[in-house]
Coordinates of C-alpha atoms in Angstrom, one line a residue:
M1 CA -6.7 -12.6 51.0
L2 CA -3.4 -11.5 52.5
F3 CA -2.0 -14.9 51.5
L4 CA -2.9 -14.3 47.8
Y5 CA -1.4 -10.9 47.8
T6 CA 1.8 -12.3 49.3
V7 CA 2.0 -15.0 46.6
L8 CA 1.4 -12.4 43.9
V9 CA 4.1 -10.1 45.2
V10 CA 6.6 -13.0 45.5
C11 CA 5.9 -14.2 41.9
C12 CA 6.4 -10.7 40.5
A13 CA 9.6 -10.4 42.4
I14 CA 10.9 -13.7 41.0
L15 CA 10.0 -12.7 37.4
L16 CA 11.6 -9.3 37.8
T17 CA 14.8 -10.9 39.2
A18 CA 14.8 -13.5 36.4
G19 CA 14.4 -10.8 33.8
I20 CA 17.3 -8.7 35.2
V21 CA 19.6 -11.8 35.3
E22 CA 18.7 -12.7 31.7
Q23 CA 19.3 -9.2 30.4
R24 CA 22.6 -9.1 32.2
R25 CA 23.7 -12.4 30.7
H26 CA 22.6 -11.2 27.2
F27 CA 24.6 -8.0 27.5
I28 CA 27.7 -10.1 28.5
N29 CA 27.2 -12.3 25.4
L30 CA 27.0 -9.1 23.2
E31 CA 30.3 -7.8 24.7
R32 CA 32.0 -11.0 23.7
I33 CA 31.3 -10.1 20.0
P34 CA 33.4 -7.0 19.1
A35 CA 31.7 -6.2 15.7
R36 CA 27.9 -6.5 15.4
V37 CA 26.3 -5.7 12.0
L38 CA 22.5 -5.3 11.9
V39 CA 21.0 -5.3 8.4
N40 CA 17.7 -3.6 7.9
G41 CA 15.7 -2.3 4.9
I42 CA 12.9 -3.4 2.6
R43 CA 14.5 -5.5 -0.2
G44 CA 17.7 -7.6 -0.2
K45 CA 18.4 -7.9 3.5
S46 CA 19.1 -11.6 3.4
S47 CA 21.4 -11.3 0.4
I48 CA 23.3 -8.5 2.0
T49 CA 23.6 -10.5 5.2
R50 CA 25.2 -13.4 3.3
L51 CA 27.4 -11.1 1.3
C52 CA 28.7 -9.3 4.4
A53 CA 29.4 -12.6 6.1
G54 CA 31.2 -14.0 3.1
A55 CA 33.3 -10.8 2.7
L56 CA 34.4 -11.0 6.4
R57 CA 35.1 -14.7 6.2
G58 CA 37.3 -13.9 3.2
G59 CA 39.3 -11.6 5.4
D60 CA 39.9 -14.5 7.9
L61 CA 37.5 -13.1 10.5
V62 CA 35.5 -15.5 12.6
T63 CA 32.0 -14.6 11.5
V64 CA 28.5 -15.9 12.4
A65 CA 25.4 -14.8 10.5
K66 CA 21.7 -15.3 10.7
T67 CA 19.0 -14.5 8.1
T68 CA 15.3 -14.3 8.4
G69 CA 14.2 -14.1 4.8
T70 CA 12.5 -16.8 2.8
A71 CA 13.9 -19.4 5.2
A72 CA 15.6 -18.4 8.4
R73 CA 19.1 -19.8 8.6
F74 CA 21.9 -19.8 11.2
I75 CA 25.3 -19.6 9.3
H76 CA 28.3 -21.1 11.1
P77 CA 31.8 -19.7 10.8
D78 CA 32.7 -22.4 8.2
A79 CA 29.8 -21.2 6.0
T80 CA 27.7 -24.2 6.8
E81 CA 24.1 -23.4 7.8
E82 CA 21.1 -24.9 9.4
P83 CA 17.4 -23.8 9.7
V84 CA 16.4 -21.8 12.8
Y85 CA 14.0 -23.8 15.0
R86 CA 10.8 -21.9 15.9
K87 CA 8.1 -23.1 18.2
F88 CA 4.8 -23.5 16.4
G89 CA 6.5 -22.0 13.3
L90 CA 6.0 -18.4 14.6
A91 CA 8.7 -15.8 14.3
N92 CA 9.4 -13.6 17.3
V93 CA 12.1 -11.0 18.0
V94 CA 12.9 -12.8 21.3
E95 CA 14.6 -15.5 19.3
Q96 CA 17.5 -13.0 18.8
I97 CA 18.5 -13.7 22.4
G98 CA 19.1 -17.3 21.7
I99 CA 20.9 -16.5 18.4
V100 CA 23.3 -14.2 20.3
R101 CA 23.9 -16.8 23.0
R102 CA 24.7 -19.4 20.4
A103 CA 26.9 -17.1 18.3
A104 CA 28.9 -16.0 21.4
S105 CA 29.9 -19.7 22.0
Y106 CA 32.1 -19.5 19.0
D107 CA 34.0 -16.4 20.3
P108 CA 33.5 -14.7 17.0
Q109 CA 35.0 -11.5 15.8
A110 CA 31.8 -10.4 13.9
L111 CA 28.1 -11.1 13.9
V112 CA 26.0 -10.2 10.9
I113 CA 22.3 -10.5 11.7
E114 CA 19.2 -9.5 9.7
C115 CA 16.5 -7.4 11.4
M116 CA 13.3 -9.3 11.7
A117 CA 11.1 -6.6 13.2
V118 CA 8.5 -4.7 11.2
M119 CA 6.8 -2.5 13.7
P120 CA 8.8 0.7 14.4
A121 CA 8.8 0.1 18.2
L122 CA 10.1 -3.4 17.8
Q123 CA 12.8 -2.2 15.5
E124 CA 14.0 0.2 18.2
I125 CA 13.9 -2.6 20.8
N126 CA 15.8 -5.0 18.5
Q127 CA 18.6 -2.4 18.2
S128 CA 18.8 -0.9 21.7
K129 CA 18.2 -4.1 23.7
L130 CA 18.8 -7.2 21.6
I131 CA 21.6 -6.5 19.2
R132 CA 23.3 -3.2 20.1
S133 CA 24.9 -3.1 16.7
T134 CA 28.2 -1.2 16.1
I135 CA 27.5 -1.0 12.3
G136 CA 24.1 -0.6 10.9
V137 CA 23.0 -1.3 7.3
L138 CA 19.9 0.3 5.8
C139 CA 19.9 -1.0 2.3
N140 CA 16.9 0.8 0.7
V141 CA 13.5 2.3 1.2
R142 CA 10.7 0.7 -0.9
E143 CA 6.9 0.6 -0.9
D144 CA 6.1 -2.2 1.5
H145 CA 4.7 -2.7 5.0
L146 CA 2.9 0.6 4.6
A147 CA 0.3 -0.4 7.2
E148 CA 2.9 -0.8 9.9
M149 CA 5.5 1.8 8.9
G150 CA 3.6 4.1 6.5
P151 CA 1.6 5.5 5.0
T152 CA 4.2 7.4 3.0
L153 CA 7.7 6.4 2.0
D154 CA 9.1 9.2 4.1
D155 CA 7.5 7.5 7.1
V156 CA 8.9 4.2 6.1
A157 CA 12.4 5.7 6.0
R158 CA 12.1 7.2 9.4
S159 CA 10.8 3.9 10.8
L160 CA 13.8 2.1 9.4
C161 CA 16.1 4.6 11.0
R162 CA 15.1 3.4 14.4
S163 CA 17.6 0.6 13.9
M164 CA 20.6 3.0 13.5
P165 CA 23.2 2.6 16.2
E166 CA 23.6 5.6 18.5
G167 CA 27.1 6.8 18.2
G168 CA 27.9 4.2 15.6
I169 CA 28.1 3.9 11.8
C170 CA 25.3 3.3 9.3
V171 CA 25.9 2.2 5.6
T172 CA 23.2 2.8 3.0
A173 CA 22.7 2.7 -0.8
E174 CA 19.4 4.7 -0.7
V175 CA 19.5 7.8 -2.9
E176 CA 16.1 9.4 -3.1
R177 CA 15.6 9.7 0.7
F178 CA 19.2 10.1 1.7
A179 CA 18.4 13.5 3.2
I180 CA 15.9 12.0 5.6
L181 CA 18.3 9.3 6.6
Q182 CA 21.0 11.9 7.2
E183 CA 18.6 13.9 9.4
E184 CA 17.8 10.9 11.5
A185 CA 21.4 9.9 11.7
D186 CA 22.4 13.3 13.0
A187 CA 19.8 13.0 15.7
R188 CA 21.4 9.8 16.9
D189 CA 25.0 11.0 16.6
C190 CA 25.4 8.3 13.9
E191 CA 27.8 8.5 10.9
L192 CA 25.9 7.8 7.7
I193 CA 28.1 6.4 4.9
Y194 CA 26.8 6.1 1.3
A195 CA 27.8 3.0 -0.7
D196 CA 28.0 4.0 -4.3
P197 CA 26.9 1.1 -6.7
E198 CA 29.0 2.6 -9.5
T199 CA 32.1 1.6 -7.7
V200 CA 31.2 -2.1 -8.6
S201 CA 32.2 -2.9 -12.1
D202 CA 30.4 -5.3 -14.5
A203 CA 33.4 -7.7 -14.4
E204 CA 33.2 -7.9 -10.6
L205 CA 29.5 -8.6 -10.8
R206 CA 30.0 -11.4 -13.3
G207 CA 32.1 -13.3 -10.8
F208 CA 29.0 -14.4 -8.9
S209 CA 27.4 -17.7 -9.7
W210 CA 24.0 -16.3 -8.7
F211 CA 22.2 -13.1 -9.4
T212 CA 22.8 -10.1 -7.3
F213 CA 22.8 -6.3 -7.6
K214 CA 25.5 -3.7 -7.5
E215 CA 23.9 -2.0 -4.5
N216 CA 24.2 -5.1 -2.4
V217 CA 27.8 -5.7 -3.4
A218 CA 28.7 -2.1 -2.7
I219 CA 27.2 -2.2 0.8
A220 CA 29.1 -5.5 1.6
L221 CA 32.4 -4.0 0.3
K222 CA 31.9 -0.9 2.5
V223 CA 31.2 -3.0 5.6
A224 CA 34.3 -5.1 4.9
E225 CA 36.3 -1.9 4.5
L226 CA 35.2 -0.6 7.8
L227 CA 36.3 -3.8 9.5
G228 CA 39.7 -3.8 7.8
V229 CA 39.2 -6.3 5.0
E230 CA 40.7 -5.5 1.6
R231 CA 38.5 -5.3 -1.5
E232 CA 40.0 -8.2 -3.5
T233 CA 39.8 -10.5 -0.4
A234 CA 36.2 -9.4 0.3
L235 CA 35.2 -10.1 -3.3
K236 CA 36.7 -13.6 -3.2
G237 CA 34.8 -14.4 0.0
M238 CA 31.5 -13.1 -1.5
Y239 CA 32.0 -15.3 -4.6
D240 CA 32.3 -18.4 -2.3
A241 CA 29.3 -17.5 -0.2
P242 CA 26.2 -19.6 -0.7
P243 CA 23.2 -17.8 -2.0
D244 CA 19.9 -17.3 -0.1
P245 CA 17.1 -19.8 -0.9
G246 CA 14.9 -16.9 -2.1
V247 CA 17.6 -15.4 -4.4
L248 CA 16.8 -14.5 -7.9
S249 CA 17.3 -17.6 -10.1
V250 CA 16.6 -18.9 -13.6
E251 CA 15.8 -22.5 -14.3
R252 CA 15.6 -24.2 -17.6
Y253 CA 13.0 -26.9 -18.2
V254 CA 11.5 -29.1 -20.9
T255 CA 7.7 -29.3 -20.8
P256 CA 5.7 -32.5 -21.5
D257 CA 5.1 -31.2 -25.1
G258 CA 8.8 -30.8 -25.7
K259 CA 8.9 -27.0 -25.4
K260 CA 11.9 -25.3 -23.9
L261 CA 11.1 -23.0 -21.0
R262 CA 13.2 -20.6 -19.0
F263 CA 11.6 -19.8 -15.7
A264 CA 12.6 -16.9 -13.5
N265 CA 11.5 -16.8 -9.9
V266 CA 11.0 -13.1 -9.1
F267 CA 8.5 -13.7 -6.3
A268 CA 11.0 -12.3 -3.7
A269 CA 10.8 -8.8 -5.2
N270 CA 7.1 -8.2 -4.5
D271 CA 7.0 -4.5 -5.1
P272 CA 6.9 -2.8 -8.6
E273 CA 10.4 -1.1 -8.4
S274 CA 12.3 -4.2 -7.3
T275 CA 10.4 -6.3 -9.8
L276 CA 11.4 -4.0 -12.7
M277 CA 15.0 -4.0 -11.5
N278 CA 15.2 -7.8 -11.4
V279 CA 13.6 -8.3 -14.8
N280 CA 15.9 -5.6 -16.2
Q281 CA 19.0 -7.5 -15.0
L282 CA 17.8 -10.8 -16.3
L283 CA 17.2 -9.4 -19.8
D284 CA 20.5 -7.6 -19.8
L285 CA 22.5 -10.7 -18.8
G286 CA 20.6 -12.9 -21.4
A287 CA 19.3 -15.2 -18.7
V288 CA 15.8 -14.8 -20.2
H289 CA 14.8 -13.8 -23.7
R290 CA 11.8 -13.0 -25.7
P291 CA 9.1 -14.1 -26.3
L292 CA 8.5 -13.2 -22.6
N293 CA 5.5 -14.4 -20.6
V294 CA 4.5 -13.2 -17.1
V295 CA 2.6 -15.1 -14.4
I296 CA 1.1 -13.0 -11.5
N297 CA 0.1 -14.7 -8.3
C298 CA -2.6 -12.9 -6.3
R299 CA -3.4 -13.1 -2.6
P300 CA -6.7 -12.1 -1.0
D301 CA -4.8 -10.1 1.7
R302 CA -2.6 -8.3 -0.8
V303 CA -5.3 -6.8 -3.2
E304 CA -3.4 -3.5 -3.5
R305 CA -0.2 -5.3 -4.4
N306 CA -2.0 -7.4 -7.0
G307 CA -3.1 -4.3 -8.7
Q308 CA 0.4 -2.8 -8.6
M309 CA 1.7 -5.9 -10.5
G310 CA -0.9 -5.5 -13.1
E311 CA -0.1 -1.9 -13.7
I312 CA 3.6 -2.6 -14.6
I313 CA 2.6 -5.0 -17.4
P314 CA 3.2 -2.3 -20.1
D315 CA 6.8 -1.9 -18.9
L316 CA 7.4 -5.7 -19.1
Q317 CA 5.8 -6.0 -22.6
P318 CA 5.0 -9.7 -22.3
D319 CA 3.3 -11.8 -25.0
K320 CA 0.9 -13.3 -22.4
V321 CA 0.0 -12.6 -18.8
F322 CA -1.2 -15.6 -16.8
V323 CA -3.0 -14.6 -13.6
I324 CA -3.2 -17.3 -10.8
G325 CA -4.3 -17.1 -7.2
H326 CA -7.3 -15.3 -5.8
P327 CA -8.8 -12.8 -6.5
A328 CA -7.4 -12.7 -10.1
K329 CA -9.8 -9.8 -11.0
S330 CA -7.8 -7.4 -8.8
A331 CA -4.7 -7.8 -11.1
I332 CA -6.6 -8.1 -14.4
D333 CA -8.6 -4.9 -13.8
A334 CA -5.4 -3.0 -13.1
I335 CA -3.8 -3.9 -16.4
P336 CA -4.2 -1.1 -18.9
A337 CA -6.9 -1.6 -21.5
E338 CA -4.5 -2.0 -24.4
W339 CA -2.8 -4.9 -22.7
R340 CA -5.7 -6.5 -21.0
G341 CA -6.5 -8.7 -24.0
R342 CA -3.3 -10.6 -23.3
A343 CA -4.4 -11.6 -19.8
V344 CA -5.3 -15.3 -19.2
D345 CA -7.4 -15.8 -16.0
L346 CA -6.3 -19.1 -14.4
G347 CA -7.1 -17.9 -10.9
G348 CA -9.4 -19.3 -8.2
D349 CA -8.8 -20.2 -4.6
R350 CA -10.1 -23.7 -5.2
R351 CA -8.8 -24.3 -8.7
D352 CA -7.0 -27.6 -9.4
P353 CA -3.3 -27.1 -9.7
E354 CA -3.0 -29.7 -12.4
E355 CA -5.6 -27.9 -14.5
F356 CA -4.1 -24.4 -14.4
M357 CA -0.5 -25.8 -14.9
R358 CA -1.7 -27.7 -18.0
E359 CA -3.3 -24.5 -19.4
L360 CA -0.3 -22.4 -18.5
L361 CA 2.3 -24.7 -20.2
G362 CA 0.0 -25.2 -23.2
G363 CA -0.2 -21.4 -23.8
L364 CA 3.6 -21.1 -24.1
G365 CA 5.7 -21.1 -27.3
P366 CA 8.3 -23.6 -28.4
D367 CA 11.1 -21.6 -26.8
S368 CA 10.0 -18.9 -24.4
S369 CA 10.6 -17.4 -21.0
L370 CA 8.3 -17.2 -18.0
I371 CA 8.7 -14.7 -15.2
A372 CA 6.8 -15.2 -11.9
I373 CA 6.0 -12.0 -10.1
G374 CA 3.7 -11.1 -7.1
N375 CA 3.7 -13.1 -3.9
I376 CA 4.9 -16.6 -3.5
H377 CA 2.4 -17.8 -1.0
G378 CA -0.7 -19.8 -2.2
Q379 CA -0.7 -21.0 -5.8
G380 CA 2.7 -19.6 -6.3
E381 CA 4.2 -22.3 -4.1
L382 CA 2.2 -24.9 -6.1
L383 CA 3.6 -23.4 -9.3
L384 CA 7.1 -23.9 -8.2
E385 CA 6.4 -27.4 -6.9
H386 CA 5.0 -28.5 -10.3
L387 CA 7.8 -26.9 -12.3
S388 CA 10.4 -28.6 -10.1
E389 CA 9.0 -31.9 -11.3
L390 CA 9.7 -31.1 -15.0
P391 CA 12.9 -32.5 -16.5
P392 CA 15.7 -29.9 -16.8
D393 CA 16.9 -28.6 -20.1
E394 CA 20.6 -29.5 -20.3
T395 CA 21.3 -28.5 -23.9
P396 CA 23.8 -25.7 -24.3
D397 CA 22.6 -22.2 -25.1
E398 CA 23.2 -22.1 -28.9
R399 CA 22.7 -19.0 -31.0
P400 CA 22.8 -19.7 -34.8
D401 CA 24.3 -17.2 -37.2
E402 CA 21.8 -14.8 -38.8
T403 CA 21.5 -16.1 -42.4
P404 CA 19.2 -15.0 -45.2
G405 CA 17.5 -18.3 -45.2
A406 CA 16.5 -18.1 -41.6
Q407 CA 12.8 -18.0 -40.8
P408 CA 11.5 -14.7 -39.6
G409 CA 10.5 -14.6 -36.0
E410 CA 12.6 -17.6 -35.2
H411 CA 14.7 -15.6 -32.8
S412 CA 14.4 -12.1 -31.5
E413 CA 16.5 -9.3 -32.9
E414 CA 18.4 -8.9 -29.7
H415 CA 19.9 -12.4 -29.9
S416 CA 20.5 -12.5 -33.7
E417 CA 24.1 -11.2 -33.3
E418 CA 27.1 -13.1 -31.9
T419 CA 30.2 -12.1 -30.1
P420 CA 33.7 -13.0 -31.5
D421 CA 34.0 -15.6 -28.7
E422 CA 30.8 -17.4 -29.9
Q423 CA 32.0 -17.3 -33.5
R424 CA 35.2 -19.0 -32.6
H425 CA 33.4 -21.6 -30.4
P426 CA 30.0 -22.1 -31.9
Q427 CA 29.2 -25.2 -29.8
A428 CA 30.9 -25.2 -26.4
P429 CA 30.7 -28.7 -24.8
Q430 CA 31.3 -27.4 -21.3
H431 CA 28.6 -26.1 -19.0
I432 CA 27.8 -22.5 -19.6
R433 CA 26.9 -20.3 -16.7
H434 CA 24.0 -17.9 -17.1
D435 CA 26.2 -14.9 -16.6
E436 CA 28.7 -16.1 -19.2
T437 CA 26.2 -17.0 -21.9
L438 CA 26.1 -13.6 -23.4
P439 CA 28.3 -10.6 -22.5
L440 CA 26.7 -7.8 -20.6
Q441 CA 28.0 -5.1 -23.1
Q442 CA 26.0 -6.6 -26.0
Y443 CA 22.6 -5.9 -24.5
R444 CA 20.9 -2.6 -24.1
P445 CA 18.7 -2.1 -21.1
H446 CA 15.1 -3.0 -21.9
L447 CA 13.6 -1.5 -18.8
D448 CA 14.4 1.6 -16.8
P449 CA 13.7 0.8 -13.1
Y450 CA 14.2 4.4 -12.1
A451 CA 11.7 5.7 -14.7
P452 CA 8.4 7.1 -13.3
Y453 CA 5.6 4.7 -12.7
P454 CA 2.9 4.3 -15.3
E455 CA 0.1 6.8 -15.5
A456 CA -2.4 4.4 -14.0
Y457 CA -0.1 3.9 -11.0
E458 CA 0.5 7.7 -10.5
T459 CA -3.2 8.4 -10.8
R460 CA -4.1 5.8 -8.2
Y461 CA -1.5 6.5 -5.5
Q462 CA -0.7 10.2 -5.9
P463 CA -2.8 12.8 -4.0
H464 CA -5.0 15.0 -6.2
P465 CA -6.5 18.4 -5.4
T466 CA -10.2 18.8 -5.4
V467 CA -11.4 19.6 -8.9
Q468 CA -13.8 22.5 -9.4
A469 CA -17.2 21.2 -10.2
P470 CA -19.0 22.6 -13.3
V471 CA -21.7 25.2 -12.4
V472 CA -25.0 24.3 -13.8
Q473 CA -26.9 27.4 -14.9
A474 CA -30.7 27.1 -14.8
P475 CA -32.9 29.1 -17.1
D476 CA -34.3 32.3 -15.7
P477 CA -37.8 31.8 -14.2
V478 CA -40.8 33.8 -15.5
Q479 CA -41.5 35.3 -12.1
A480 CA -38.9 37.6 -10.6
P481 CA -36.7 35.8 -8.2
D482 CA -36.3 36.6 -4.5
P483 CA -34.0 39.7 -4.2
V484 CA -32.3 38.1 -1.2
Q485 CA -31.3 35.0 -3.2
A486 CA -30.7 36.6 -6.7
P487 CA -27.0 37.0 -7.5
D488 CA -25.7 40.4 -8.4
P489 CA -24.0 40.2 -11.8
V490 CA -22.1 43.5 -11.3
Q491 CA -20.8 42.6 -7.8
A492 CA -17.1 41.8 -7.7
P493 CA -16.1 38.3 -6.8
D494 CA -15.1 37.6 -3.2
P495 CA -11.3 37.6 -2.9
V496 CA -11.4 34.7 -0.5
Q497 CA -13.2 32.5 -3.0
A498 CA -10.9 33.7 -5.8
Q499 CA -7.9 32.4 -3.9
A500 CA -9.3 28.9 -3.4
P501 CA -10.4 27.7 -6.9
V502 CA -9.9 24.1 -6.0
Q503 CA -13.0 23.9 -3.9
A504 CA -16.0 22.5 -5.6
Q505 CA -19.0 24.9 -6.0
A506 CA -22.5 23.8 -5.5
P507 CA -24.8 24.2 -8.5
V508 CA -26.9 27.5 -8.5
Q509 CA -30.4 26.9 -7.4
V510 CA -33.2 29.0 -8.9
P511 CA -35.2 30.8 -6.2
V512 CA -38.7 29.7 -6.0
P513 CA -41.4 32.3 -5.2
L514 CA -42.8 32.3 -1.7
Q515 CA -46.3 31.4 -2.9
E516 CA -45.0 28.3 -4.7
R517 CA -43.0 26.9 -1.9
A518 CA -44.7 23.7 -0.8
R519 CA -43.6 22.5 2.5
T520 CA -44.4 19.1 4.0
R521 CA -44.9 19.0 7.8
G522 CA -42.6 16.5 9.5
M523 CA -43.9 13.4 11.4
F524 CA -43.1 14.9 14.9
E525 CA -43.7 18.5 13.9
P526 CA -46.8 20.2 15.5
A527 CA -49.2 21.9 13.2
L528 CA -49.4 25.7 13.6
H529 CA -52.7 27.2 14.8
P530 CA -53.8 30.8 14.0
D531 CA -54.0 33.4 16.7
R532 CA -57.1 33.0 18.9
Q533 CA -57.9 36.7 19.0
A534 CA -57.7 37.0 15.2
Q535 CA -60.2 34.1 14.9
D536 CA -62.6 35.8 17.2
R537 CA -62.4 39.1 15.4
Q538 CA -63.0 37.4 12.0
A539 CA -66.0 35.6 13.5
S540 CA -67.5 38.8 14.9
D541 CA -67.0 40.7 11.5
R542 CA -68.8 37.9 9.6
Q543 CA -71.8 38.1 12.0
A544 CA -71.9 41.9 11.7
Q545 CA -71.9 41.7 7.9
E546 CA -74.7 39.2 7.9
H547 CA -77.1 41.6 9.8
Q548 CA -76.3 44.7 7.6
P549 CA -78.6 45.6 4.7
P550 CA -77.3 44.7 1.2
E551 CA -76.8 48.4 0.2
R552 CA -74.5 48.9 3.2
Q553 CA -72.5 45.9 2.3
Q554 CA -72.1 47.1 -1.3
Q555 CA -70.9 50.6 -0.1
Q556 CA -68.3 49.0 2.2
S557 CA -67.1 46.8 -0.5
E558 CA -66.6 49.8 -2.8
H559 CA -64.7 51.9 -0.3
Q560 CA -62.6 49.1 1.2
P561 CA -60.0 47.3 -0.9
E562 CA -60.3 43.6 -1.4
R563 CA -58.6 41.7 1.5
Q564 CA -55.9 39.4 0.3
Q565 CA -55.7 35.9 1.7
P566 CA -52.9 35.5 4.2
V567 CA -49.8 33.8 2.8
Q568 CA -49.0 30.7 4.7
Q569 CA -45.5 31.2 6.2
P570 CA -43.1 28.3 6.4
Y571 CA -42.6 26.6 9.8
Q572 CA -40.5 28.5 12.2
P573 CA -39.1 26.9 15.4
V574 CA -40.7 28.0 18.6
Q575 CA -38.6 30.8 20.2
P576 CA -37.9 30.9 24.0
E577 CA -40.6 32.4 26.1
H578 CA -38.6 35.5 27.0
Q579 CA -38.2 36.4 23.3
Q580 CA -41.6 35.8 21.7
P581 CA -44.6 34.3 23.5
V582 CA -46.4 31.8 21.3
Q583 CA -49.8 30.3 22.1
P584 CA -49.3 26.5 22.1
Y585 CA -51.4 24.4 19.9
Q586 CA -53.6 21.7 21.3
H587 CA -54.0 18.7 18.9
E588 CA -57.7 18.3 19.7
Q589 CA -58.4 21.9 18.7
Q590 CA -59.4 22.6 15.0
P591 CA -59.7 25.8 13.0
P592 CA -63.1 27.6 13.3
Q593 CA -64.2 26.6 9.8
Q594 CA -63.5 22.9 10.6
R595 CA -65.1 22.6 14.1
G596 CA -68.1 20.4 14.6
P597 CA -71.4 21.8 16.0
H598 CA -70.8 20.1 19.4
Q599 CA -67.1 20.8 19.9
D600 CA -66.0 23.2 22.6
P601 CA -64.3 26.3 21.0
H602 CA -62.3 27.0 24.1
P603 CA -59.2 25.1 25.2
P604 CA -59.4 22.7 28.2
Q605 CA -59.1 24.4 31.5
D606 CA -57.2 21.5 33.3
P607 CA -53.5 22.5 33.3
N608 CA -52.4 18.9 33.5
Q609 CA -54.5 18.0 30.5
Q610 CA -53.3 21.0 28.6
S611 CA -49.6 20.1 29.3
R612 CA -50.3 16.5 28.1
Q613 CA -51.8 17.8 24.9
N614 CA -48.9 20.1 24.3
S615 CA -46.4 17.3 24.7
A616 CA -48.4 14.8 22.6
G617 CA -48.4 17.0 19.4
D618 CA -50.5 16.4 16.4
P619 CA -51.4 12.7 16.1
R620 CA -51.8 13.2 12.4

């Protein structure tokens, strides 16, 4: 036994020494990287990581980056990238140690890394032990991962603040919960800087060959400014940065029936607010147009999220809503009743992909747009796989002049007008980028992402006070009610009850007279037996009356009032012996009028037998 304890102590000492050595080497690798940027938030972390890395590369800073979004990527200083290898395909925060070791081999000036932790405790460990960032980025606070960081958005904001560097700088574009972020930053002696999206112009946003948001660009510009990179240089580096695989994109296809289709992959924005912002930007830039169709992919482990996607259908105003995945009913039931008729159920966990793709493409118009929302996993991945096999639509985006002979409904009203550039060049032979097809100034916003959620969403997720239940007034009984239970109509209401009107009141019960109260004896409740002395007195009185002459009995009946039958009282629990002695009832004993001729009127004299009878109760 001593040998086993010795082996155990030696193994623990070896593991402890190895852990101390690994931690020391990891801290040395971190010290070799002067600027470390940790990007955290709910939406857009991967895009912001790439934008920050591109902006710093534009300023001739040796920068290494790593993303953990749709596909984990390690980005080298020359902007080339490769997938991050993971054992068994499982993500773990411990992989950040290897990323830092590999990044330190380049002797970089900056490291931009995306936070991959979800649990609040792991976020704090990722910051304090693994990255030790000098600049933190907290892009936004949205409704996601509520089970780990919630249940409220304020709790999510405080959980994300655990990645703030103590004594460092944190950049954010969050507006609604900026006060909470400021409070948490002050507690960590961290300087909180707000990146204003309005500082990014529309012309600067058009320079990107892929879709992004002003909030993301503003954060990247602020980080570049903190590290000494000029604005124009940072923008040029961001324009050249490769987009994330899960970035918002629009593809143009030709279906087997010869229909033109514009498909927008909005799966990455799997919360209502981000989805509305993405669709709003696509409509503003003209990347998609109406008639607009929506496909919702459902997951069995995201039933609540499926319902949220169904509730924002009135804001999207689609012609048709295709629901795929399982359970499709969770999204269809959440669609408001006036829009539910446009839903097409193509869901099912075992549905043939060829079948639902054929029905989906067959329900589209000759020239329409399709937006995919929800979650990408499951049938969403099959949808993207089948669409990628369709031939691309390489025809230029032509908008004919609005003439009186044009057929009504051929094009939507928003796209009937042309800009002066399009009038001078009606058919441009060169390739037209999606952000240059139609100028941004021509289109009015179709959706307001900052508007309140629909009424169904507010009703479902907002707390409600208890509603006062209606009081049911029963008709007055014929017999006078019990004075103890009858309410006094003149009595003033209780001030305590008047101050709490939100509590539901129980309906008023009409008091039942004592004689009409029928009570059923419980299964294990002993029957009550009348007093023994009272029984003996009643028996002696009956015998005395039988031996008296009839005249005597008549005189006694005239002078004595008629004896009322005793009222059977409801069952009362047996009181302790020191308060009220009660004669116990033996189950073999019967009332005098029910005894047989051969039964003993007296209780058994054996105390053991009497105790056994008391504990047995009434077998009936």
